[in-house]
């Protein structure tokens, strides 16, 4: 018998090596290489089974039956690009405890009239039933299967003929074709490719839940991203109630869409109007709190930015930011230092984006600067005003995209004034808004506006 062929795989990114290496040259993680047995014959068998395909003219391919399946969840449908495409393979990833199983169970329960198979390799029947009861929705067409072998799962799918399959989670799956343990790169890859084949040949859409762990033995879903049609990321701070669902890859839609949920004791609630929850309901005016009109994905939302500036207790001032890039904050502080002559070098600066969400929209810059200035001077900023502009290195207030959507959102939420870049309103009839649009071009003008 020939010696079993083994290869070392990086458990984080899936890179291969013939020998063990301490640090993965591909993703830079330490101590992630694991030895796995490769069965060469099986792969050759599979290659032989593939039917040769003939090329076809693109105009001859019929696509009219590509209707979308509604998931009975507006946020999820939106992120998928208007519903689920039959035969697609969707991977939903996220940290443990973020609510992936809850979301998929909830969706499966809500899809009345559709036959759904929920495969779990993580929880027992009883635990799943408990979760379903907690969610308080009943669905007579939901089948539960606690199984980890892909072959048995495929067998059951053939028997039940479901309209949708959910697999929780891909790291628990196991196939006979590979010898290594569940969760290893070659197992995860092989199992996914078998489910992919099922989805493509039968048209049954498959949802895969995947874990994201930095260390440990579970394979990072990075390996899978190439194999699936859509990758959804479920994120949020576990200590906050809000969860954000975004697509990082979507063959059937845009990746700029975003779904927002609130985790409640009876499951995830869709949040139709995010701004209302991201603004704290406060009456009194506090210094260091400023509202930014941002756009996440395609949705405008107003977010509270909080800053705390205090004298540095130790030699080196501390800079820390939650939900915002620290390097960008340091850049903005340097702009303030240089252009407005603020001595922030001896101050600790803390920044926090309310609601536990992360903002990458550059339009939040001006709000960050105003929050820092307000906290530094201990003078509150009028809570009737919000801000939407980027700040450049020379202290200029720069234009941002989709300014009209931002202004309209601020107007809808009852703000009286919005501060924007003077370069942004050239083609805009600011008179038509009931909200007062205030254009500025330099950071110094904003300072005068804030503190007189
Ligand atoms: P879960 O879906 O198990 O997370 P994942 O599958 O991503 O690991 O959900 C985990 C958390 O959600 C858990 O801490 C409890 C909380 N939760 C609620 O707050 N309300 C609910 O209705 C449910 C089912 C869970
Ligand atoms: Mg789970």
Tab-separated table of C-alpha atoms and ligand atoms in Angstrom:
chain	number	residue	atom	x	y	z
A	1	UNK	CA	0.000	0.000	0.000
A	2	UNK	CA	1.420	3.386	-0.877
A	3	UNK	CA	2.112	5.729	1.979
A	4	UNK	CA	-0.776	8.137	2.682
A	5	UNK	CA	-0.024	11.509	1.190
A	6	UNK	CA	-0.142	14.341	3.671
A	7	UNK	CA	-0.100	18.066	3.207
A	8	UNK	CA	0.019	20.877	5.756
A	9	UNK	CA	-2.810	23.408	5.593
A	10	UNK	CA	-3.012	26.801	7.242
A	11	UNK	CA	-6.197	26.587	9.318
A	12	UNK	CA	-6.715	30.286	8.968
A	13	UNK	CA	-6.434	30.971	5.267
A	14	UNK	CA	-6.155	27.546	3.664
A	15	UNK	CA	-2.655	27.925	2.235
A	16	UNK	CA	-0.808	24.638	1.628
A	17	UNK	CA	2.715	23.546	2.301
A	18	UNK	CA	4.535	20.235	2.020
A	19	UNK	CA	6.235	20.773	5.357
A	20	UNK	CA	5.214	22.358	8.630
A	21	UNK	CA	5.902	26.080	8.957
A	22	UNK	CA	5.571	28.184	12.079
A	23	UNK	CA	4.232	31.291	10.435
A	24	UNK	CA	1.950	31.248	7.442
A	25	UNK	CA	3.616	33.185	4.618
A	26	UNK	CA	0.199	33.859	3.121
A	27	UNK	CA	-1.820	35.314	6.028
A	28	UNK	CA	0.922	35.897	8.598
A	29	UNK	CA	-0.753	33.918	11.398
A	30	UNK	CA	1.431	31.897	13.730
A	31	UNK	CA	1.140	28.203	14.457
A	32	UNK	CA	-1.807	27.521	12.180
A	33	UNK	CA	-0.378	24.699	10.027
A	34	UNK	CA	-1.926	21.264	10.543
A	35	UNK	CA	-1.145	18.024	8.802
A	36	UNK	CA	-3.981	16.485	6.787
A	37	UNK	CA	-4.201	13.309	4.763
A	38	UNK	CA	-5.039	13.734	1.102
A	39	UNK	CA	-6.678	10.884	-0.740
A	40	UNK	CA	-5.546	11.284	-4.270
A	41	UNK	CA	-7.621	8.442	-5.792
A	42	UNK	CA	-10.951	9.921	-4.768
A	43	UNK	CA	-10.144	13.187	-6.422
A	44	UNK	CA	-9.251	11.390	-9.649
A	45	UNK	CA	-12.523	9.436	-9.458
A	46	UNK	CA	-14.441	12.615	-9.150
A	47	UNK	CA	-12.728	14.166	-12.118
A	48	UNK	CA	-13.778	11.168	-14.192
A	49	UNK	CA	-17.406	11.538	-13.177
A	50	UNK	CA	-17.720	15.083	-14.482
A	51	UNK	CA	-19.717	15.219	-17.694
A	52	UNK	CA	-18.028	17.221	-20.456
A	53	UNK	CA	-19.984	20.358	-21.315
A	54	UNK	CA	-20.528	21.920	-24.724
A	55	UNK	CA	-20.186	25.671	-25.147
A	56	UNK	CA	-23.468	27.536	-25.708
A	57	UNK	CA	-24.305	30.929	-27.104
A	58	UNK	CA	-24.994	33.365	-24.302
A	59	UNK	CA	-28.184	34.526	-26.001
A	60	UNK	CA	-29.505	30.951	-25.987
A	61	UNK	CA	-29.307	30.648	-22.231
A	62	UNK	CA	-32.686	31.115	-20.622
A	63	UNK	CA	-32.703	32.981	-17.365
A	64	UNK	CA	-36.355	33.968	-17.046
A	65	UNK	CA	-36.985	31.326	-14.397
A	66	UNK	CA	-34.480	33.028	-12.110
A	67	UNK	CA	-37.166	34.318	-9.789
A	68	UNK	CA	-36.151	35.185	-6.291
A	69	UNK	CA	-37.404	33.478	-3.177
A	70	UNK	CA	-38.499	35.852	-0.463
A	71	UNK	CA	-37.036	35.021	2.932
A	72	UNK	CA	-39.930	36.810	4.685
A	73	UNK	CA	-37.369	39.129	6.221
A	74	UNK	CA	-36.980	42.495	4.599
A	75	UNK	CA	-33.457	43.086	5.855
A	76	UNK	CA	-32.186	39.703	4.681
A	77	UNK	CA	-33.937	40.000	1.314
A	78	UNK	CA	-32.386	43.381	0.794
A	79	UNK	CA	-28.877	42.186	1.623
A	80	UNK	CA	-29.287	39.222	-0.725
A	81	UNK	CA	-30.099	41.679	-3.503
A	82	UNK	CA	-33.881	41.278	-3.508
A	83	UNK	CA	-34.404	37.723	-2.294
A	84	UNK	CA	-32.694	34.387	-2.563
A	85	UNK	CA	-31.690	33.050	-5.980
A	86	UNK	CA	-32.625	29.361	-6.430
A	87	UNK	CA	-29.631	27.076	-6.458
A	88	UNK	CA	-27.390	29.542	-4.721
A	89	UNK	CA	-24.979	28.759	-1.931
A	90	UNK	CA	-24.874	31.395	0.775
A	91	UNK	CA	-22.337	31.527	3.576
A	92	UNK	CA	-23.213	33.485	6.671
A	93	UNK	CA	-20.284	34.106	8.975
A	94	UNK	CA	-19.853	35.756	12.319
A	95	UNK	CA	-18.336	35.440	15.737
A	96	UNK	CA	-19.748	32.888	18.153
A	97	UNK	CA	-22.834	34.101	19.973
A	98	UNK	CA	-23.621	36.896	17.560
A	99	UNK	CA	-26.934	35.290	16.551
A	100	UNK	CA	-26.337	33.339	13.333
A	101	UNK	CA	-28.340	30.314	14.465
A	102	UNK	CA	-31.067	32.576	15.792
A	103	UNK	CA	-31.353	34.437	12.496
A	104	UNK	CA	-31.488	31.297	10.382
A	105	UNK	CA	-33.933	29.543	12.689
A	106	UNK	CA	-36.152	32.600	12.720
A	107	UNK	CA	-36.123	32.857	8.940
A	108	UNK	CA	-36.812	29.118	8.601
A	109	UNK	CA	-39.766	29.417	10.958
A	110	UNK	CA	-41.204	32.401	9.170
A	111	UNK	CA	-41.135	30.911	5.693
A	112	UNK	CA	-44.631	29.443	5.835
A	113	UNK	CA	-45.525	27.078	3.043
A	114	UNK	CA	-41.905	26.322	2.158
A	115	UNK	CA	-40.395	22.993	3.081
A	116	UNK	CA	-37.214	23.672	4.990
A	117	UNK	CA	-34.529	21.349	6.280
A	118	UNK	CA	-32.504	22.755	9.158
A	119	UNK	CA	-29.392	20.650	9.692
A	120	UNK	CA	-27.557	21.223	12.930
A	121	UNK	CA	-24.319	19.635	13.965
A	122	UNK	CA	-24.010	21.880	16.970
A	123	UNK	CA	-27.210	21.592	18.940
A	124	UNK	CA	-29.550	18.780	19.904
A	125	UNK	CA	-33.180	18.457	18.733
A	126	UNK	CA	-34.360	19.643	22.130
A	127	UNK	CA	-32.162	22.724	22.091
A	128	UNK	CA	-33.428	23.630	18.646
A	129	UNK	CA	-37.004	23.139	19.728
A	130	UNK	CA	-36.356	25.344	22.750
A	131	UNK	CA	-34.996	28.081	20.530
A	132	UNK	CA	-37.982	27.797	18.201
A	133	UNK	CA	-40.342	28.119	21.157
A	134	UNK	CA	-38.424	31.100	22.408
A	135	UNK	CA	-38.838	32.759	19.034
A	136	UNK	CA	-42.542	32.065	19.346
A	137	UNK	CA	-43.217	31.231	15.686
A	138	UNK	CA	-44.651	27.961	14.453
A	139	UNK	CA	-44.022	26.338	11.101
A	140	UNK	CA	-45.301	22.895	10.275
A	141	UNK	CA	-42.977	22.471	7.303
A	142	UNK	CA	-39.700	22.829	9.155
A	143	UNK	CA	-37.648	19.658	9.486
A	144	UNK	CA	-34.795	19.376	11.958
A	145	UNK	CA	-31.885	17.055	11.350
A	146	UNK	CA	-29.019	16.691	13.789
A	147	UNK	CA	-26.393	15.144	11.593
A	148	UNK	CA	-22.832	15.882	10.573
A	149	UNK	CA	-22.178	13.425	7.773
A	150	UNK	CA	-22.617	15.040	4.375
A	151	UNK	CA	-23.582	11.737	2.794
A	152	UNK	CA	-26.478	11.240	5.241
A	153	UNK	CA	-27.528	14.850	4.815
A	154	UNK	CA	-27.618	14.461	1.037
A	155	UNK	CA	-29.599	11.259	1.471
A	156	UNK	CA	-32.170	13.034	3.662
A	157	UNK	CA	-32.373	15.948	1.243
A	158	UNK	CA	-33.200	13.438	-1.472
A	159	UNK	CA	-35.991	12.005	0.677
A	160	UNK	CA	-37.532	15.212	2.027
A	161	UNK	CA	-37.006	17.339	-1.116
A	162	UNK	CA	-36.869	20.646	0.735
A	163	UNK	CA	-37.141	24.113	-0.828
A	164	UNK	CA	-34.301	25.378	1.333
A	165	UNK	CA	-31.517	23.800	3.348
A	166	UNK	CA	-29.761	25.459	6.287
A	167	UNK	CA	-26.544	23.927	7.585
A	168	UNK	CA	-25.386	24.967	11.047
A	169	UNK	CA	-22.410	24.950	10.870
A	170	UNK	CA	-20.132	24.057	7.983
A	171	UNK	CA	-17.268	23.386	10.395
A	172	UNK	CA	-19.089	20.452	11.972
A	173	UNK	CA	-19.637	18.677	8.647
A	174	UNK	CA	-17.766	15.562	7.724
A	175	UNK	CA	-17.404	13.670	4.479
A	176	UNK	CA	-16.096	10.174	3.801
A	177	UNK	CA	-14.004	11.459	0.937
A	178	UNK	CA	-11.433	13.029	3.253
A	179	UNK	CA	-9.814	11.528	6.316
A	180	UNK	CA	-8.993	14.609	8.358
A	181	UNK	CA	-11.076	15.788	11.303
A	182	UNK	CA	-14.206	17.982	10.975
A	183	UNK	CA	-13.415	21.660	10.772
A	184	UNK	CA	-10.093	21.131	9.026
A	185	UNK	CA	-9.540	22.961	5.774
A	186	UNK	CA	-9.788	19.924	3.523
A	187	UNK	CA	-12.997	18.694	5.233
A	188	UNK	CA	-14.667	22.077	5.064
A	189	UNK	CA	-13.671	22.495	1.446
A	190	UNK	CA	-14.811	19.033	0.429
A	191	UNK	CA	-18.141	19.257	2.273
A	192	UNK	CA	-18.848	22.648	0.774
A	193	UNK	CA	-18.083	21.425	-2.690
A	194	UNK	CA	-20.543	18.537	-2.226
A	195	UNK	CA	-23.272	20.907	-1.074
A	196	UNK	CA	-22.412	23.251	-3.915
A	197	UNK	CA	-22.920	20.422	-6.362
A	198	UNK	CA	-26.294	19.690	-4.776
A	199	UNK	CA	-27.363	23.331	-5.010
A	200	UNK	CA	-26.274	23.703	-8.617
A	201	UNK	CA	-27.795	20.452	-9.858
A	202	UNK	CA	-31.066	20.472	-7.909
A	203	UNK	CA	-31.709	24.203	-7.618
A	204	UNK	CA	-32.185	23.943	-3.848
A	205	UNK	CA	-30.626	26.974	-2.200
A	206	UNK	CA	-28.297	26.171	0.681
A	207	UNK	CA	-27.369	28.423	3.598
A	208	UNK	CA	-24.140	27.586	5.358
A	209	UNK	CA	-23.344	28.996	8.756
A	210	UNK	CA	-19.624	29.464	9.315
A	211	UNK	CA	-17.619	30.399	12.356
A	212	UNK	CA	-14.931	32.985	12.441
A	213	UNK	CA	-12.266	32.269	14.994
A	214	UNK	CA	-8.848	33.753	15.162
A	215	UNK	CA	-7.139	30.788	16.718
A	216	UNK	CA	-8.421	27.287	17.522
A	217	UNK	CA	-8.845	24.453	15.103
A	218	UNK	CA	-11.845	25.534	13.109
A	219	UNK	CA	-10.999	26.533	9.584
A	220	UNK	CA	-11.600	30.172	8.853
A	221	UNK	CA	-14.388	30.569	6.280
A	222	UNK	CA	-11.923	32.481	4.106
A	223	UNK	CA	-11.321	29.227	2.239
A	224	UNK	CA	-15.000	29.011	1.426
A	225	UNK	CA	-15.482	32.502	0.136
A	226	UNK	CA	-14.394	31.543	-3.349
A	227	UNK	CA	-16.708	28.558	-3.503
A	228	UNK	CA	-19.982	30.154	-2.471
A	229	UNK	CA	-22.143	32.656	-4.369
A	230	UNK	CA	-22.802	35.006	-1.518
A	231	UNK	CA	-20.948	35.746	1.685
A	232	UNK	CA	-22.880	37.467	4.416
A	233	UNK	CA	-21.238	38.850	7.484
A	234	UNK	CA	-23.219	39.103	10.697
A	235	UNK	CA	-21.539	41.526	12.989
A	236	UNK	CA	-22.024	43.748	15.969
A	237	UNK	CA	-20.857	44.110	19.482
A	238	UNK	CA	-22.127	41.248	21.610
A	239	UNK	CA	-22.704	43.655	24.458
A	240	UNK	CA	-24.951	45.821	22.358
A	241	UNK	CA	-28.289	44.835	20.969
A	242	UNK	CA	-27.687	45.862	17.395
A	243	UNK	CA	-26.516	43.509	14.714
A	244	UNK	CA	-25.524	44.384	11.191
A	245	UNK	CA	-25.812	41.995	8.304
A	246	UNK	CA	-23.792	42.894	5.247
A	247	UNK	CA	-22.803	41.126	2.091
A	248	UNK	CA	-19.071	41.009	1.451
A	249	UNK	CA	-19.527	39.081	-1.761
A	250	UNK	CA	-22.674	38.661	-3.825
A	251	UNK	CA	-22.876	37.212	-7.297
A	252	UNK	CA	-26.521	38.237	-7.518
A	253	UNK	CA	-26.628	41.704	-6.063
A	254	UNK	CA	-24.849	44.695	-4.676
A	255	UNK	CA	-22.508	44.427	-1.708
A	256	UNK	CA	-23.338	47.866	-0.468
A	257	UNK	CA	-26.649	46.865	1.086
A	258	UNK	CA	-26.991	46.508	4.797
A	259	UNK	CA	-29.478	44.897	7.151
A	260	UNK	CA	-29.928	46.002	10.734
A	261	UNK	CA	-31.423	43.930	13.528
A	262	UNK	CA	-31.999	44.334	17.182
A	263	UNK	CA	-31.472	41.280	19.402
A	264	UNK	CA	-34.421	40.948	21.722
A	265	UNK	CA	-35.411	38.270	24.196
A	266	UNK	CA	-37.701	36.793	21.550
A	267	UNK	CA	-35.320	36.869	18.623
A	268	UNK	CA	-34.016	39.366	16.128
A	269	UNK	CA	-36.215	42.295	15.223
A	270	UNK	CA	-35.783	44.050	11.896
A	271	UNK	CA	-34.860	47.677	12.311
A	272	UNK	CA	-36.512	49.675	9.575
A	273	UNK	CA	-35.382	53.083	10.730
A	274	UNK	CA	-31.853	52.811	12.132
A	275	UNK	CA	-31.404	56.470	12.958
A	276	UNK	CA	-34.012	56.438	15.658
A	277	UNK	CA	-32.201	53.799	17.658
A	278	UNK	CA	-28.720	55.167	17.094
A	279	UNK	CA	-29.585	58.535	18.537
A	280	UNK	CA	-29.928	58.450	22.277
A	281	UNK	CA	-33.124	59.907	23.613
A	282	UNK	CA	-31.665	62.633	25.719
A	283	UNK	CA	-33.088	65.931	26.784
A	284	UNK	CA	-30.223	67.888	28.211
A	285	UNK	CA	-27.294	69.068	26.115
A	286	UNK	CA	-23.950	67.449	26.841
A	287	UNK	CA	-20.532	68.488	25.655
A	288	UNK	CA	-18.646	66.115	23.376
A	289	UNK	CA	-21.764	64.675	21.748
A	290	UNK	CA	-22.307	65.402	18.063
A	291	UNK	CA	-24.584	63.804	15.463
A	292	UNK	CA	-23.199	62.710	12.095
A	293	UNK	CA	-25.327	62.060	9.020
A	294	UNK	CA	-23.611	58.985	7.615
A	295	UNK	CA	-24.436	56.481	4.921
A	296	UNK	CA	-23.829	52.822	5.525
A	297	UNK	CA	-24.338	50.751	2.435
A	298	UNK	CA	-27.138	52.573	0.695
A	299	UNK	CA	-28.955	53.667	3.820
A	300	UNK	CA	-28.540	57.043	5.394
A	301	UNK	CA	-28.414	56.999	9.153
A	302	UNK	CA	-27.751	59.462	11.862
A	303	UNK	CA	-25.211	58.366	14.403
A	304	UNK	CA	-24.102	59.841	17.667
A	305	UNK	CA	-20.382	60.519	17.993
A	306	UNK	CA	-19.029	60.996	21.479
A	307	UNK	CA	-15.636	62.365	22.436
A	308	UNK	CA	-13.940	62.856	25.756
A	309	UNK	CA	-10.903	65.091	25.962
A	310	UNK	CA	-9.077	65.343	29.271
A	311	UNK	CA	-5.609	66.285	30.498
A	312	UNK	CA	-3.133	63.465	30.043
A	313	UNK	CA	-2.510	61.847	33.399
A	314	UNK	CA	0.731	60.257	32.219
A	315	UNK	CA	3.471	61.484	29.945
A	316	UNK	CA	2.171	60.018	26.711
A	317	UNK	CA	-1.384	61.047	25.894
A	318	UNK	CA	-3.829	58.215	25.302
A	319	UNK	CA	-5.814	57.942	22.117
A	320	UNK	CA	-8.524	55.405	21.817
A	321	UNK	CA	-11.504	54.991	19.529
A	322	UNK	CA	-14.360	52.499	19.421
A	323	UNK	CA	-16.146	52.100	16.110
A	324	UNK	CA	-13.760	54.462	14.338
A	325	UNK	CA	-10.281	54.070	12.913
A	326	UNK	CA	-7.704	55.301	15.464
A	327	UNK	CA	-5.268	56.304	12.732
A	328	UNK	CA	-7.908	58.461	11.131
A	329	UNK	CA	-8.700	60.025	14.499
A	330	UNK	CA	-5.000	60.823	15.007
A	331	UNK	CA	-4.958	62.440	11.587
A	332	UNK	CA	-7.974	64.584	12.443
A	333	UNK	CA	-6.359	65.586	15.735
A	334	UNK	CA	-3.207	66.579	13.863
A	335	UNK	CA	-5.299	68.728	11.545
A	336	UNK	CA	-6.826	70.467	14.547
A	337	UNK	CA	-3.385	70.953	16.064
A	338	UNK	CA	-1.911	72.435	12.910
A	339	UNK	CA	-4.787	74.445	11.477
A	340	UNK	CA	-6.581	75.653	14.538
A	341	UNK	CA	-3.711	75.804	16.995
A	342	UNK	CA	-5.236	73.472	19.571
A	343	UNK	CA	-2.792	71.980	21.992
A	344	UNK	CA	-4.198	68.499	22.019
A	345	UNK	CA	-0.762	66.972	22.443
A	346	UNK	CA	-1.141	67.012	26.203
A	347	UNK	CA	-4.662	65.629	26.210
A	348	UNK	CA	-6.118	62.158	26.336
A	349	UNK	CA	-8.713	61.722	23.617
A	350	UNK	CA	-11.358	59.001	23.674
A	351	UNK	CA	-13.856	58.538	20.913
A	352	UNK	CA	-16.927	56.372	20.799
A	353	UNK	CA	-19.523	55.714	18.144
A	354	UNK	CA	-22.802	55.008	19.896
A	355	UNK	CA	-24.642	51.739	19.386
A	356	UNK	CA	-21.530	49.594	19.039
A	357	UNK	CA	-21.382	49.893	15.293
A	358	UNK	CA	-18.375	50.612	13.118
A	359	UNK	CA	-18.384	53.527	10.741
A	360	UNK	CA	-16.132	53.749	7.699
A	361	UNK	CA	-17.964	56.590	5.992
A	362	UNK	CA	-15.587	59.586	5.766
A	363	UNK	CA	-18.555	61.921	6.204
A	364	UNK	CA	-18.307	61.350	9.947
A	365	UNK	CA	-15.001	63.322	10.085
A	366	UNK	CA	-16.574	66.666	10.767
A	367	UNK	CA	-18.739	65.285	13.568
A	368	UNK	CA	-15.648	63.701	15.153
A	369	UNK	CA	-13.803	67.014	15.019
A	370	UNK	CA	-16.754	68.895	16.463
A	371	UNK	CA	-17.166	66.333	19.259
A	372	UNK	CA	-13.484	66.696	20.164
A	373	UNK	CA	-13.700	70.497	20.103
A	374	UNK	CA	-16.880	70.485	22.138
A	375	UNK	CA	-15.466	68.202	24.806
A	376	UNK	CA	-12.208	70.135	24.902
A	377	UNK	CA	-14.019	73.423	25.484
A	378	UNK	CA	-16.726	71.739	27.577
A	379	UNK	CA	-19.354	73.576	25.568
A	380	UNK	CA	-22.238	71.491	24.208
A	381	UNK	CA	-23.068	71.545	20.518
A	382	UNK	CA	-26.682	72.442	19.743
A	383	UNK	CA	-28.479	69.091	19.504
A	384	UNK	CA	-30.620	70.404	16.714
A	385	UNK	CA	-27.601	70.350	14.360
A	386	UNK	CA	-26.016	67.456	12.534
A	387	UNK	CA	-22.895	67.189	10.388
A	388	UNK	CA	-21.938	65.495	7.114
A	389	UNK	CA	-18.534	66.280	5.633
A	390	UNK	CA	-15.062	64.911	5.250
A	391	UNK	CA	-12.089	66.873	6.590
A	392	UNK	CA	-8.921	67.130	4.531
A	393	UNK	CA	-5.341	67.420	5.729
A	394	UNK	CA	-5.202	71.149	5.181
A	395	UNK	CA	-8.339	71.685	7.221
A	396	UNK	CA	-10.672	72.043	4.275
A	397	UNK	CA	-14.224	70.733	4.549
A	398	UNK	CA	-14.639	68.285	1.710
A	399	UNK	CA	-17.649	67.102	-0.192
A	400	UNK	CA	-19.154	63.668	0.445
A	401	UNK	CA	-21.298	61.414	-1.701
A	402	UNK	CA	-25.107	61.352	-1.716
A	403	UNK	CA	-25.463	64.566	0.229
A	404	UNK	CA	-29.125	64.890	-0.661
A	405	UNK	CA	-29.998	61.557	0.965
A	406	UNK	CA	-28.208	62.687	4.114
A	407	UNK	CA	-29.995	66.023	4.210
A	408	UNK	CA	-33.369	64.350	3.683
A	409	UNK	CA	-32.723	61.848	6.466
A	410	UNK	CA	-31.765	64.638	8.879
A	411	UNK	CA	-34.860	66.553	7.832
A	412	UNK	CA	-37.046	63.490	8.350
A	413	UNK	CA	-35.720	63.048	11.869
A	414	UNK	CA	-36.550	66.610	12.748
A	415	UNK	CA	-33.131	68.267	12.790
A	416	UNK	CA	-33.159	72.014	12.279
A	417	UNK	CA	-29.714	72.427	10.707
A	418	UNK	CA	-27.175	70.360	8.847
A	419	UNK	CA	-23.571	71.406	8.292
A	420	UNK	CA	-22.128	70.315	4.962
A	421	UNK	CA	-19.207	71.170	2.716
A	422	UNK	CA	-19.511	74.299	0.618
A	423	UNK	CA	-18.242	72.260	-2.325
A	424	UNK	CA	-21.141	69.885	-1.943
A	425	UNK	CA	-24.064	72.177	-2.617
A	426	UNK	CA	-23.161	73.628	-6.002
A	427	UNK	CA	-25.900	71.798	-7.831
A	428	UNK	CA	-28.283	71.640	-4.942
A	429	UNK	CA	-31.268	73.888	-4.325
A	430	UNK	CA	-30.856	74.154	-0.611
A	431	UNK	CA	-33.932	76.366	-0.364
A	432	UNK	CA	-36.209	73.443	-1.142
A	433	UNK	CA	-35.386	71.690	2.133
A	434	UNK	CA	-37.203	72.695	5.275
A	435	UNK	CA	-33.983	71.936	7.187
A	436	UNK	CA	-31.413	74.726	7.106
A	437	UNK	CA	-28.326	73.645	5.135
A	438	UNK	CA	-25.176	75.397	6.314
A	439	UNK	CA	-22.169	75.211	3.964
A	440	UNK	CA	-18.589	75.689	5.197
A	441	UNK	CA	-15.270	75.376	3.449
A	442	UNK	CA	-12.743	75.672	6.268
A	443	UNK	CA	-12.482	74.154	9.685
A	444	UNK	CA	-12.000	77.610	11.222
A	445	UNK	CA	-15.468	78.650	10.007
A	446	UNK	CA	-16.969	75.639	11.750
A	447	UNK	CA	-15.235	76.621	14.959
A	448	UNK	CA	-16.720	80.103	14.827
A	449	UNK	CA	-20.129	78.602	14.078
A	450	UNK	CA	-19.926	76.297	17.092
A	451	UNK	CA	-18.576	78.607	19.730
A	452	UNK	CA	-19.170	82.066	18.321
B	1	LIG	P1	-26.935	32.212	18.605
B	1	LIG	O1	-27.893	32.315	17.498
B	1	LIG	O2	-26.831	30.915	19.305
B	1	LIG	O3	-25.477	32.660	18.106
B	1	LIG	P2	-24.495	31.941	17.090
B	1	LIG	O4	-25.247	30.870	16.388
B	1	LIG	O5	-24.056	33.054	16.180
B	1	LIG	O6	-23.356	31.424	17.888
B	1	LIG	O7	-27.370	33.371	19.606
B	1	LIG	C1	-26.597	33.703	20.676
B	1	LIG	C2	-27.127	34.772	21.585
B	1	LIG	O8	-28.375	35.310	21.280
B	1	LIG	C3	-27.238	34.182	22.956
B	1	LIG	O9	-26.278	34.834	23.762
B	1	LIG	C4	-28.616	34.462	23.413
B	1	LIG	C5	-29.123	35.480	22.460
B	1	LIG	N1	-30.564	35.349	22.154
B	1	LIG	C6	-31.438	36.361	22.474
B	1	LIG	O10	-31.081	37.379	23.049
B	1	LIG	N2	-32.771	36.231	22.132
B	1	LIG	C7	-33.254	35.125	21.508
B	1	LIG	O11	-34.462	35.050	21.214
B	1	LIG	C8	-32.337	34.074	21.184
B	1	LIG	C9	-32.799	32.829	20.504
B	1	LIG	C10	-31.005	34.228	21.519
B	2	LIG	MG1	-24.980	28.781	16.532
